[in-house]
mmCIF file with all atom_site columns, C-alpha atoms in Angstrom:
data_model
loop_
_atom_site.group_PDB
_atom_site.id
_atom_site.type_symbol
_atom_site.label_atom_id
_atom_site.label_alt_id
_atom_site.label_comp_id
_atom_site.label_asym_id
_atom_site.label_entity_id
_atom_site.label_seq_id
_atom_site.pdbx_PDB_ins_code
_atom_site.Cartn_x
_atom_site.Cartn_y
_atom_site.Cartn_z
_atom_site.occupancy
_atom_site.B_iso_or_equiv
_atom_site.pdbx_formal_charge
_atom_site.auth_seq_id
_atom_site.auth_comp_id
_atom_site.auth_asym_id
_atom_site.auth_atom_id
_atom_site.pdbx_PDB_model_num
ATOM 1  C CA . MET A 1 1  ? 78.204 127.414 223.166 1.00 51.00 ? 1  MET A CA 1
ATOM 2  C CA . GLY A 1 2  ? 75.600 129.874 224.463 1.00 52.00 ? 2  GLY A CA 1
ATOM 3  C CA . GLN A 1 3  ? 75.387 133.446 223.265 1.00 60.00 ? 3  GLN A CA 1
ATOM 4  C CA . ASN A 1 4  ? 76.994 134.689 226.473 1.00 58.00 ? 4  ASN A CA 1
ATOM 5  C CA . GLY A 1 5  ? 79.980 132.335 226.131 1.00 60.00 ? 5  GLY A CA 1
ATOM 6  C CA . HIS A 1 6  ? 78.977 129.556 228.559 1.00 54.00 ? 6  HIS A CA 1
ATOM 7  C CA . MET A 1 7  ? 78.921 125.981 227.310 1.00 68.00 ? 7  MET A CA 1
ATOM 8  C CA . ASN A 1 8  ? 76.540 124.321 229.792 1.00 79.00 ? 8  ASN A CA 1
ATOM 9  C CA . ASP A 1 9  ? 73.814 126.881 230.369 1.00 92.00 ? 9  ASP A CA 1
ATOM 10 C CA . LEU A 1 10 ? 70.546 125.047 231.016 1.00 95.00 ? 10 LEU A CA 1
ATOM 11 C CA . GLY A 1 11 ? 68.372 128.162 231.180 1.00 97.00 ? 11 GLY A CA 1
ATOM 12 C CA . THR A 1 12 ? 67.095 129.761 227.995 1.00 98.00 ? 12 THR A CA 1
ATOM 13 C CA . ILE A 1 13 ? 65.523 133.205 227.627 1.00 98.00 ? 13 ILE A CA 1
ATOM 14 C CA . LEU A 1 14 ? 63.061 133.315 224.715 1.00 98.00 ? 14 LEU A CA 1
ATOM 15 C CA . CYS A 1 15 ? 61.130 136.212 223.227 1.00 96.00 ? 15 CYS A CA 1
ATOM 16 C CA . LYS A 1 16 ? 57.496 135.688 224.204 1.00 93.00 ? 16 LYS A CA 1
ATOM 17 C CA . HIS A 1 17 ? 56.359 137.158 220.873 1.00 93.00 ? 17 HIS A CA 1
ATOM 18 C CA . CYS A 1 18 ? 58.624 135.677 218.173 1.00 95.00 ? 18 CYS A CA 1
ATOM 19 C CA . GLY A 1 19 ? 60.397 132.828 219.989 1.00 96.00 ? 19 GLY A CA 1
ATOM 20 C CA . GLU A 1 20 ? 63.915 134.139 219.290 1.00 96.00 ? 20 GLU A CA 1
ATOM 21 C CA . VAL A 1 21 ? 66.586 133.003 221.746 1.00 97.00 ? 21 VAL A CA 1
ATOM 22 C CA . ILE A 1 22 ? 67.621 136.168 223.583 1.00 96.00 ? 22 ILE A CA 1
ATOM 23 C CA . ASP A 1 23 ? 70.275 134.600 225.811 1.00 97.00 ? 23 ASP A CA 1
ATOM 24 C CA . THR A 1 24 ? 71.136 131.612 227.952 1.00 97.00 ? 24 THR A CA 1
ATOM 25 C CA . VAL A 1 25 ? 71.713 131.541 231.708 1.00 96.00 ? 25 VAL A CA 1
ATOM 26 C CA . ASP A 1 26 ? 73.513 129.192 234.069 1.00 95.00 ? 26 ASP A CA 1
ATOM 27 C CA . THR A 1 27 ? 70.855 127.295 236.043 1.00 94.00 ? 27 THR A CA 1
ATOM 28 C CA . ASP A 1 28 ? 70.790 124.001 237.945 1.00 94.00 ? 28 ASP A CA 1
ATOM 29 C CA . ASN A 1 29 ? 67.861 122.654 235.879 1.00 95.00 ? 29 ASN A CA 1
ATOM 30 C CA . VAL A 1 30 ? 66.448 123.096 232.402 1.00 97.00 ? 30 VAL A CA 1
ATOM 31 C CA . VAL A 1 31 ? 64.421 126.328 232.641 1.00 97.00 ? 31 VAL A CA 1
ATOM 32 C CA . THR A 1 32 ? 62.749 128.564 230.064 1.00 98.00 ? 32 THR A CA 1
ATOM 33 C CA . PHE A 1 33 ? 62.265 132.253 230.795 1.00 98.00 ? 33 PHE A CA 1
ATOM 34 C CA . TYR A 1 34 ? 60.214 134.579 228.607 1.00 96.00 ? 34 TYR A CA 1
ATOM 35 C CA . SER A 1 35 ? 60.922 138.230 227.894 1.00 93.00 ? 35 SER A CA 1
ATOM 36 C CA . SER A 1 36 ? 60.693 140.556 224.911 1.00 92.00 ? 36 SER A CA 1
ATOM 37 C CA . CYS A 1 37 ? 63.500 140.918 222.361 1.00 93.00 ? 37 CYS A CA 1
ATOM 38 C CA . LYS A 1 38 ? 64.650 144.210 220.844 1.00 92.00 ? 38 LYS A CA 1
ATOM 39 C CA . ASN A 1 39 ? 62.854 143.623 217.537 1.00 93.00 ? 39 ASN A CA 1
ATOM 40 C CA . ASP A 1 40 ? 60.664 146.653 216.732 1.00 93.00 ? 40 ASP A CA 1
ATOM 41 C CA . HIS A 1 41 ? 57.573 144.514 216.107 1.00 92.00 ? 41 HIS A CA 1
ATOM 42 C CA . CYS A 1 42 ? 57.979 142.672 219.424 1.00 90.00 ? 42 CYS A CA 1
ATOM 43 C CA . ASN A 1 43 ? 58.501 145.954 221.293 1.00 87.00 ? 43 ASN A CA 1
ATOM 44 C CA . GLU A 1 44 ? 55.229 147.248 219.802 1.00 88.00 ? 44 GLU A CA 1
ATOM 45 C CA . LEU A 1 45 ? 53.402 144.078 220.859 1.00 87.00 ? 45 LEU A CA 1
ATOM 46 C CA . ASN A 1 46 ? 54.878 144.324 224.353 1.00 82.00 ? 46 ASN A CA 1
ATOM 47 C CA . SER A 1 47 ? 53.795 147.972 224.644 1.00 83.00 ? 47 SER A CA 1
ATOM 48 C CA . GLU A 1 48 ? 50.244 147.048 223.588 1.00 79.00 ? 48 GLU A CA 1
ATOM 49 C CA . VAL A 1 49 ? 50.080 144.276 226.209 1.00 73.00 ? 49 VAL A CA 1
ATOM 50 C CA . LEU A 1 50 ? 51.331 146.617 228.946 1.00 71.00 ? 50 LEU A CA 1
ATOM 51 C CA . PHE A 1 51 ? 48.855 149.331 227.893 1.00 72.00 ? 51 PHE A CA 1
ATOM 52 C CA . ASN A 1 52 ? 45.904 146.911 227.831 1.00 76.00 ? 52 ASN A CA 1
ATOM 53 C CA . ASP A 1 53 ? 46.860 145.446 231.223 1.00 74.00 ? 53 ASP A CA 1
ATOM 54 C CA . SER A 1 54 ? 46.976 148.925 232.783 1.00 73.00 ? 54 SER A CA 1
ATOM 55 C CA . GLU A 1 55 ? 43.437 149.728 231.586 1.00 70.00 ? 55 GLU A CA 1
ATOM 56 C CA . GLY A 1 56 ? 42.054 147.113 233.989 1.00 63.00 ? 56 GLY A CA 1
#
């Protein structure tokens, strides 16, 4: 069963930094989405990426 209580969720949300499964979502196909988890280290990495992208 997925973390949000659904049994047949085909979509998975992974942390783009550490690979932790953040959640699953109900989708029609197998899909992987990437986001950032709430781990302090991953939040720091995400902030660095956003800062570097904004510098142009």
